[in-house]
Each structure stands twice: as C-alpha cells, then as structure tokens.
mmCIF file of C-alpha atoms in Angstrom:
data_model
loop_
_atom_site.group_PDB
_atom_site.id
_atom_site.type_symbol
_atom_site.label_atom_id
_atom_site.label_comp_id
_atom_site.label_asym_id
_atom_site.label_seq_id
_atom_site.Cartn_x
_atom_site.Cartn_y
_atom_site.Cartn_z
ATOM 1 C CA UNK A 1464 162.133 -55.866 29.241
ATOM 2 C CA UNK A 1465 163.404 -52.668 27.586
ATOM 3 C CA UNK A 1466 159.887 -51.531 26.729
ATOM 4 C CA UNK A 1467 158.880 -52.034 30.332
ATOM 5 C CA UNK A 1468 161.779 -49.842 31.460
ATOM 6 C CA UNK A 1469 160.677 -47.012 29.160
ATOM 7 C CA UNK A 1470 157.034 -47.420 30.093
ATOM 8 C CA UNK A 1471 157.981 -47.348 33.779
ATOM 9 C CA UNK A 1472 159.889 -44.094 33.312
ATOM 10 C CA UNK A 1473 156.927 -42.472 31.565
ATOM 11 C CA UNK A 1474 154.436 -43.624 34.207
ATOM 12 C CA UNK A 1475 156.741 -42.555 37.054
ATOM 13 C CA UNK A 1476 157.219 -39.102 35.526
ATOM 14 C CA UNK A 1477 153.557 -38.346 34.975
ATOM 15 C CA UNK A 1478 152.570 -39.832 38.358
ATOM 16 C CA UNK A 1479 155.087 -37.583 40.114
ATOM 17 C CA UNK A 1480 153.996 -34.626 38.027
ATOM 18 C CA UNK A 1481 150.357 -35.185 38.968
ATOM 19 C CA UNK A 1482 151.244 -35.490 42.653
ATOM 20 C CA UNK A 1483 153.158 -32.236 42.553
ATOM 21 C CA UNK A 1484 150.245 -30.426 40.925
ATOM 22 C CA UNK A 1485 148.008 -31.578 43.753
ATOM 23 C CA UNK A 1486 150.345 -30.222 46.435
ATOM 24 C CA UNK A 1487 150.551 -26.626 47.584
ATOM 25 C CA UNK A 1488 151.611 -24.088 44.988
ATOM 26 C CA UNK A 1489 155.260 -24.070 43.963
ATOM 27 C CA UNK A 1490 157.749 -21.404 44.919
ATOM 28 C CA UNK A 1491 157.038 -18.421 42.609
ATOM 29 C CA UNK A 1492 160.712 -18.405 41.683
ATOM 30 C CA UNK A 1493 160.685 -21.987 40.424
ATOM 31 C CA UNK A 1494 161.523 -22.027 36.728
ATOM 32 C CA UNK A 1495 162.593 -18.356 36.608
ATOM 33 C CA UNK A 1496 166.294 -18.218 37.479
ATOM 34 C CA UNK A 1497 169.185 -19.129 35.205
ATOM 35 C CA UNK A 1498 169.981 -22.147 37.388
ATOM 36 C CA UNK A 1499 166.552 -23.525 36.490
ATOM 37 C CA UNK A 1500 166.695 -22.464 32.830
ATOM 38 C CA UNK A 1501 169.863 -24.471 32.137
ATOM 39 C CA UNK A 1502 167.939 -27.632 33.062
ATOM 40 C CA UNK A 1503 165.098 -26.798 30.654
ATOM 41 C CA UNK A 1504 165.686 -27.799 26.980
ATOM 42 C CA UNK A 1505 162.969 -25.378 25.812
ATOM 43 C CA UNK A 1506 163.867 -22.359 27.983
ATOM 44 C CA UNK A 1507 163.830 -18.880 26.463
ATOM 45 C CA UNK A 1508 167.606 -18.893 26.174
ATOM 46 C CA UNK A 1509 170.028 -18.646 23.268
ATOM 47 C CA UNK A 1510 172.783 -21.150 23.915
ATOM 48 C CA UNK A 1511 175.334 -23.436 22.303
ATOM 49 C CA UNK A 1512 175.744 -26.770 24.124
ATOM 50 C CA UNK A 1513 178.779 -28.825 23.087
ATOM 51 C CA UNK A 1514 178.599 -32.484 24.171
ATOM 52 C CA UNK A 1515 181.375 -35.041 24.191
ATOM 53 C CA UNK A 1516 180.443 -38.688 24.688
ATOM 54 C CA UNK A 1517 182.840 -41.631 24.938
ATOM 55 C CA UNK A 1518 181.288 -45.099 24.641
ATOM 56 C CA UNK A 1519 183.710 -47.635 26.024
ATOM 57 C CA UNK A 1520 183.883 -51.041 24.340
ATOM 58 C CA UNK A 1521 186.537 -53.226 22.697
ATOM 59 C CA UNK A 1522 186.630 -50.387 20.159
ATOM 60 C CA UNK A 1523 185.624 -47.059 21.642
ATOM 61 C CA UNK A 1524 183.273 -44.582 19.944
ATOM 62 C CA UNK A 1525 183.756 -40.815 20.172
ATOM 63 C CA UNK A 1526 180.844 -38.429 19.681
ATOM 64 C CA UNK A 1527 180.932 -34.609 19.663
ATOM 65 C CA UNK A 1528 177.585 -32.877 19.246
ATOM 66 C CA UNK A 1529 176.958 -29.173 18.590
ATOM 67 C CA UNK A 1530 173.409 -28.222 19.571
ATOM 68 C CA UNK A 1531 172.598 -24.526 19.078
ATOM 69 C CA UNK A 1532 169.306 -23.543 20.721
ATOM 70 C CA UNK A 1533 167.490 -20.482 19.398
ATOM 71 C CA UNK A 1534 164.103 -19.302 20.698
ATOM 72 C CA UNK A 1535 161.856 -17.275 18.395
ATOM 73 C CA UNK A 1536 159.074 -15.066 19.751
ATOM 74 C CA UNK A 1537 155.781 -15.825 18.004
ATOM 75 C CA UNK A 1538 153.563 -13.626 20.177
ATOM 76 C CA UNK A 1539 153.285 -12.362 23.731
ATOM 77 C CA UNK A 1540 152.052 -15.795 24.800
ATOM 78 C CA UNK A 1541 154.040 -18.205 22.634
ATOM 79 C CA UNK A 1542 157.612 -19.101 21.733
ATOM 80 C CA UNK A 1543 159.113 -21.379 19.123
ATOM 81 C CA UNK A 1544 162.262 -22.925 20.589
ATOM 82 C CA UNK A 1545 164.498 -24.528 17.949
ATOM 83 C CA UNK A 1546 167.341 -26.930 18.506
ATOM 84 C CA UNK A 1547 169.676 -28.258 15.799
ATOM 85 C CA UNK A 1548 171.978 -31.182 16.569
ATOM 86 C CA UNK A 1549 175.119 -31.623 14.451
ATOM 87 C CA UNK A 1550 177.008 -34.764 15.620
ATOM 88 C CA UNK A 1551 180.582 -35.524 14.641
ATOM 89 C CA UNK A 1552 181.330 -39.250 15.027
ATOM 90 C CA UNK A 1553 184.399 -41.438 15.237
ATOM 91 C CA UNK A 1554 183.035 -44.999 15.456
ATOM 92 C CA UNK A 1555 184.006 -48.593 14.591
ATOM 93 C CA UNK A 1556 182.793 -49.889 11.221
ATOM 94 C CA UNK A 1557 183.314 -52.896 8.960
ATOM 95 C CA UNK A 1558 186.316 -51.197 7.374
ATOM 96 C CA UNK A 1559 187.911 -50.111 10.660
ATOM 97 C CA UNK A 1560 186.710 -46.703 11.836
ATOM 98 C CA UNK A 1561 184.310 -44.244 10.204
ATOM 99 C CA UNK A 1562 184.562 -40.505 10.734
ATOM 100 C CA UNK A 1563 182.180 -37.734 9.798
ATOM 101 C CA UNK A 1564 178.845 -36.093 10.487
ATOM 102 C CA UNK A 1565 176.009 -38.415 11.491
ATOM 103 C CA UNK A 1566 172.330 -37.570 10.951
ATOM 104 C CA UNK A 1567 171.555 -33.906 11.593
ATOM 105 C CA UNK A 1568 168.390 -33.467 13.593
ATOM 106 C CA UNK A 1569 166.190 -30.426 14.155
ATOM 107 C CA UNK A 1570 163.173 -29.884 16.301
ATOM 108 C CA UNK A 1571 160.974 -26.876 16.923
ATOM 109 C CA UNK A 1572 158.845 -26.813 20.058
ATOM 110 C CA UNK A 1573 155.995 -24.353 20.478
ATOM 111 C CA UNK A 1574 155.844 -23.507 24.163
ATOM 112 C CA UNK A 1575 154.230 -20.869 26.420
ATOM 113 C CA UNK A 1576 156.344 -17.714 26.706
ATOM 114 C CA UNK A 1577 155.454 -17.217 30.389
ATOM 115 C CA UNK A 1578 157.997 -18.633 32.813
ATOM 116 C CA UNK A 1579 156.463 -21.122 35.212
ATOM 117 C CA UNK A 1580 157.379 -24.067 37.389
ATOM 118 C CA UNK A 1581 155.664 -26.323 34.863
ATOM 119 C CA UNK A 1582 156.347 -26.041 31.148
ATOM 120 C CA UNK A 1583 155.657 -28.063 28.029
ATOM 121 C CA UNK A 1584 156.277 -27.912 24.306
ATOM 122 C CA UNK A 1585 155.396 -29.761 21.130
ATOM 123 C CA UNK A 1586 156.334 -29.594 17.489
ATOM 124 C CA UNK A 1587 157.962 -31.362 14.570
ATOM 125 C CA UNK A 1588 161.278 -33.217 14.605
ATOM 126 C CA UNK A 1589 163.325 -33.675 11.393
ATOM 127 C CA UNK A 1590 166.249 -35.985 10.681
ATOM 128 C CA UNK A 1591 168.517 -35.339 7.705
ATOM 129 C CA UNK A 1592 170.911 -37.939 6.284
ATOM 130 C CA UNK A 1593 174.440 -36.712 5.561
ATOM 131 C CA UNK A 1594 175.473 -39.370 3.043
ATOM 132 C CA UNK A 1595 178.412 -40.636 5.130
ATOM 133 C CA UNK A 1596 178.548 -44.413 4.851
ATOM 134 C CA UNK A 1597 178.108 -46.437 8.061
ATOM 135 C CA UNK A 1598 177.069 -43.325 10.032
ATOM 136 C CA UNK A 1599 173.398 -42.999 10.787
ATOM 137 C CA UNK A 1600 170.263 -43.544 8.747
ATOM 138 C CA UNK A 1601 170.126 -42.899 5.007
ATOM 139 C CA UNK A 1602 166.584 -41.625 4.642
ATOM 140 C CA UNK A 1603 164.973 -38.257 5.325
ATOM 141 C CA UNK A 1604 162.730 -38.702 8.365
ATOM 142 C CA UNK A 1605 160.217 -36.655 10.324
ATOM 143 C CA UNK A 1606 158.069 -37.184 13.419
ATOM 144 C CA UNK A 1607 156.520 -35.617 16.516
ATOM 145 C CA UNK A 1608 158.420 -34.126 19.426
ATOM 146 C CA UNK A 1609 156.904 -33.566 22.873
ATOM 147 C CA UNK A 1610 158.503 -32.317 26.095
ATOM 148 C CA UNK A 1611 157.057 -31.727 29.583
ATOM 149 C CA UNK A 1612 159.015 -30.493 32.574
ATOM 150 C CA UNK A 1613 158.368 -29.605 36.224
ATOM 151 C CA UNK A 1614 160.610 -27.554 38.556
ATOM 152 C CA UNK A 1615 159.921 -27.460 42.264
ATOM 153 C CA UNK A 1616 161.990 -26.976 45.428
ATOM 154 C CA UNK A 1617 165.287 -27.246 43.550
ATOM 155 C CA UNK A 1618 164.272 -30.366 41.627
ATOM 156 C CA UNK A 1619 163.828 -30.575 37.884
ATOM 157 C CA UNK A 1620 162.188 -33.591 36.323
ATOM 158 C CA UNK A 1621 160.780 -34.078 32.876
ATOM 159 C CA UNK A 1622 160.775 -36.082 29.661
ATOM 160 C CA UNK A 1623 161.420 -35.351 26.009
ATOM 161 C CA UNK A 1624 160.102 -37.861 23.462
ATOM 162 C CA UNK A 1625 160.615 -37.982 19.685
ATOM 163 C CA UNK A 1626 159.939 -40.666 17.098
ATOM 164 C CA UNK A 1627 161.236 -40.429 13.546
ATOM 165 C CA UNK A 1628 159.665 -42.113 10.509
ATOM 166 C CA UNK A 1629 161.292 -42.145 7.057
ATOM 167 C CA UNK A 1630 159.429 -40.340 4.310
ATOM 168 C CA UNK A 1631 161.966 -40.159 1.463
ATOM 169 C CA UNK A 1632 165.271 -41.705 0.391
ATOM 170 C CA UNK A 1633 166.869 -44.562 -1.505
ATOM 171 C CA UNK A 1634 164.595 -47.568 -2.026
ATOM 172 C CA UNK A 1635 167.431 -50.045 -1.451
ATOM 173 C CA UNK A 1636 167.992 -49.077 2.196
ATOM 174 C CA UNK A 1637 165.853 -49.838 5.206
ATOM 175 C CA UNK A 1638 163.067 -47.599 6.494
ATOM 176 C CA UNK A 1639 163.506 -45.555 9.648
ATOM 177 C CA UNK A 1640 161.413 -45.980 12.773
ATOM 178 C CA UNK A 1641 163.547 -44.504 15.542
ATOM 179 C CA UNK A 1642 162.638 -43.461 19.070
ATOM 180 C CA UNK A 1643 164.673 -40.838 20.961
ATOM 181 C CA UNK A 1644 163.920 -39.940 24.588
ATOM 182 C CA UNK A 1645 165.708 -37.756 27.081
ATOM 183 C CA UNK A 1646 164.984 -38.202 30.760
ATOM 184 C CA UNK A 1647 165.450 -34.907 32.622
ATOM 185 C CA UNK A 1648 166.303 -35.163 36.335
ATOM 186 C CA UNK A 1649 168.419 -32.817 38.433
ATOM 187 C CA UNK A 1650 168.713 -31.313 41.931
ATOM 188 C CA UNK A 1651 170.217 -27.899 42.697
ATOM 189 C CA UNK A 1652 172.909 -27.686 45.383
ATOM 190 C CA UNK A 1653 174.773 -24.756 46.949
ATOM 191 C CA UNK A 1654 176.943 -22.293 45.012
ATOM 192 C CA UNK A 1655 175.361 -23.107 41.622
ATOM 193 C CA UNK A 1656 176.319 -26.798 41.775
ATOM 194 C CA UNK A 1657 173.841 -29.527 40.914
ATOM 195 C CA UNK A 1658 173.594 -33.277 40.458
ATOM 196 C CA UNK A 1659 171.768 -34.855 37.539
ATOM 197 C CA UNK A 1660 170.803 -38.072 35.785
ATOM 198 C CA UNK A 1661 169.565 -37.326 32.267
ATOM 199 C CA UNK A 1662 170.160 -40.376 30.079
ATOM 200 C CA UNK A 1663 169.249 -40.489 26.391
ATOM 201 C CA UNK A 1664 167.273 -43.687 25.796
ATOM 202 C CA UNK A 1665 166.783 -44.742 22.169
ATOM 203 C CA UNK A 1666 165.210 -47.573 20.213
ATOM 204 C CA UNK A 1667 165.537 -48.640 16.603
ATOM 205 C CA UNK A 1668 162.194 -50.394 16.154
ATOM 206 C CA UNK A 1669 163.253 -52.018 12.868
ATOM 207 C CA UNK A 1670 166.393 -53.649 14.303
ATOM 208 C CA UNK A 1671 166.588 -57.173 15.661
ATOM 209 C CA UNK A 1672 165.064 -57.459 19.130
ATOM 210 C CA UNK A 1673 168.464 -57.778 20.848
ATOM 211 C CA UNK A 1674 169.828 -54.730 18.987
ATOM 212 C CA UNK A 1675 166.920 -52.293 19.363
ATOM 213 C CA UNK A 1676 167.670 -50.467 22.617
ATOM 214 C CA UNK A 1677 170.345 -48.118 23.942
ATOM 215 C CA UNK A 1678 169.825 -47.533 27.675
ATOM 216 C CA UNK A 1679 172.507 -45.835 29.788
ATOM 217 C CA UNK A 1680 171.886 -45.431 33.520
ATOM 218 C CA UNK A 1681 174.062 -43.260 35.747
ATOM 219 C CA UNK A 1682 174.568 -39.790 37.191
ATOM 220 C CA UNK A 1683 176.842 -36.769 37.193
ATOM 221 C CA UNK A 1684 177.449 -33.297 38.586
ATOM 222 C CA UNK A 1685 177.580 -29.850 37.091
ATOM 223 C CA UNK A 1686 178.048 -26.150 37.858
ATOM 224 C CA UNK A 1687 176.782 -22.920 36.432
ATOM 225 C CA UNK A 1688 179.642 -20.421 36.123
ATOM 226 C CA UNK A 1689 178.431 -16.831 35.967
ATOM 227 C CA UNK A 1690 181.238 -14.844 37.649
ATOM 228 C CA UNK A 1691 183.640 -14.611 34.735
ATOM 229 C CA UNK A 1692 184.695 -11.956 32.255
ATOM 230 C CA UNK A 1693 182.694 -13.393 29.403
ATOM 231 C CA UNK A 1694 179.456 -15.356 29.066
ATOM 232 C CA UNK A 1695 177.758 -17.632 31.582
ATOM 233 C CA UNK A 1696 178.852 -21.237 31.090
ATOM 234 C CA UNK A 1697 177.223 -24.393 32.326
ATOM 235 C CA UNK A 1698 179.600 -27.368 32.646
ATOM 236 C CA UNK A 1699 178.768 -30.932 33.663
ATOM 237 C CA UNK A 1700 180.150 -34.469 33.526
ATOM 238 C CA UNK A 1701 178.670 -37.877 34.215
ATOM 239 C CA UNK A 1702 179.327 -41.598 34.075
ATOM 240 C CA UNK A 1703 176.690 -44.073 32.871
ATOM 241 C CA UNK A 1704 176.507 -47.851 32.635
ATOM 242 C CA UNK A 1705 174.836 -49.339 29.576
ATOM 243 C CA UNK A 1706 172.173 -51.874 30.500
ATOM 244 C CA UNK A 1707 171.423 -52.311 26.817
ATOM 245 C CA UNK A 1708 173.428 -51.348 23.710
ATOM 246 C CA UNK A 1709 173.433 -52.631 20.073
ATOM 247 C CA UNK A 1710 177.206 -53.206 20.148
ATOM 248 C CA UNK A 1711 177.357 -54.320 23.796
ATOM 249 C CA UNK A 1712 179.259 -51.175 24.880
ATOM 250 C CA UNK A 1713 179.874 -51.113 28.623
ATOM 251 C CA UNK A 1714 180.208 -47.508 29.795
ATOM 252 C CA UNK A 1715 179.412 -43.980 28.697
ATOM 253 C CA UNK A 1716 181.405 -40.944 29.821
ATOM 254 C CA UNK A 1717 179.661 -37.651 29.178
ATOM 255 C CA UNK A 1718 181.099 -34.121 29.264
ATOM 256 C CA UNK A 1719 179.190 -31.000 28.299
ATOM 257 C CA UNK A 1720 179.822 -27.261 28.163
ATOM 258 C CA UNK A 1721 176.971 -24.898 27.346
ATOM 259 C CA UNK A 1722 177.742 -21.317 26.363
ATOM 260 C CA UNK A 1723 174.799 -19.057 27.229
ATOM 261 C CA UNK A 1724 174.592 -16.179 24.783
ATOM 262 C CA UNK A 1725 171.315 -14.610 25.881
ATOM 263 C CA UNK A 1726 168.516 -15.372 28.299
ATOM 264 C CA UNK A 1727 165.236 -13.682 29.228
#
C-alpha cells in the first residue's frame, strides 16, 4: 500500500508537469522572484533553514535540523547547489531518551544557472554516521539525488528523491538502504503569504514490512518577511497526520524559519 502511495505521487507529479509543458508558455516571471525561490530547494540562494519537528506519540520526539544551503557557480550555465543537514534529536530509546546529532547528510545538485519556471538538478547524496547510539544509521552511505520542480501561475510543485546505500562501516551492524523523498507543493497568496503541503516521505527498505514507511500527510501556511531591518526571513508552520510510522506516531507539528543571506 505504501509503495502504491509513493508511486502515485511520482506519476501524478510527472503527469501534471507534462500537461503544463503542453499548455501555453508560463509567465516570464515564474521562478524569478524571491517568493518563488523560497519554494525551490536548489535555487541560487544562500540560506540557513532551521526546522523544528515534533512527532506526537506516547513518548514525543523532538527534532531540530540546521540545513545551510550554499550555491557554487561552476560556469555561466551551471550551478552546484549544496545542502548540509545537521539534525539534533531528542527521541525515545530502550534506555529512556537519547539525545544528540543523528546522521549528517549532504547533497550537491548540479542545476542550470538560468532562472526558469521549470528547473531540475541531480548529484550525489552522502550520509555520515555520528556514532551516537540509537540515533540513525551506523554506516557511511551514498546514493543518487534528483529533484525536478515546476512553477506556474503562483503554484509550485515538484519532487526530490534520494536513496542511500551503505558502502563502509562496522560489519556487525545492518546495511543501509534508505529512501528519502520530499514532495514540494505550494500556492502563493496575497501579501507574501502562501499555503503548502511538502511532506517528507521515507522508507527503510531493510526494515520489517510494517516498519518501513514514514508518511505524514497534511498542510500549513507561511509568509516571506522582507520589510525588516535585517535579512529576509521565510517562516512557516504545518500540521501533518501520520498514515504510516515505524513507532506508530500520530501527528507531526512542523515549524521552520529560513534566514536568507544572499540571493541572485
């Protein structure tokens, strides 16, 4: 059932994307303004997103993720957009609660430098173990990362897909085969407000069949704040219901603030 959900999302995304490409040309401003760039994970923008996630269960889990994004100009036509995720976790474990840094992930996406209503990127994704017991995988893992995104008439819709495979680490721990996807869906409103539904759907392919998937479904709202004394800030919050979770968590509350240091 979970695989069908993911497959359906992929088919729906590419079907919609194909339909849009066959329509009349998009607004020339689509994908250019800062309100569009904040919805694009591979935009030419230096930023520091800070995410807080609360998974509600009998024992709640707290997750704070720092995700600096740094684009690097390769040539007039190409960019390398890098994102590093450093997650700090407070989660239930066999001994009570575990605290510390979970797996650090990095991906670099090569993407066209020209702004457009349609963009894509591809490159390597790397997962580093931190050695903290009960938090994350314990093997060094790598894999492919692909993202495609369309922006048209105030809508943004896209998909980011990564799959990690272990290549080195202790022989007495399990191998890694881990899927990470981010659905990207948002609609601009007036006065820099927007609504969104961008769940992170994951699968641990080596886990038992009833423990493989994490699927939150829900929505939220956000606002780009540009009229302040300092840097532009994008803030958003959402509520999601888990339809699948390894620990049977019920709800996810998500809050994010993104500090925009530089954009082109």
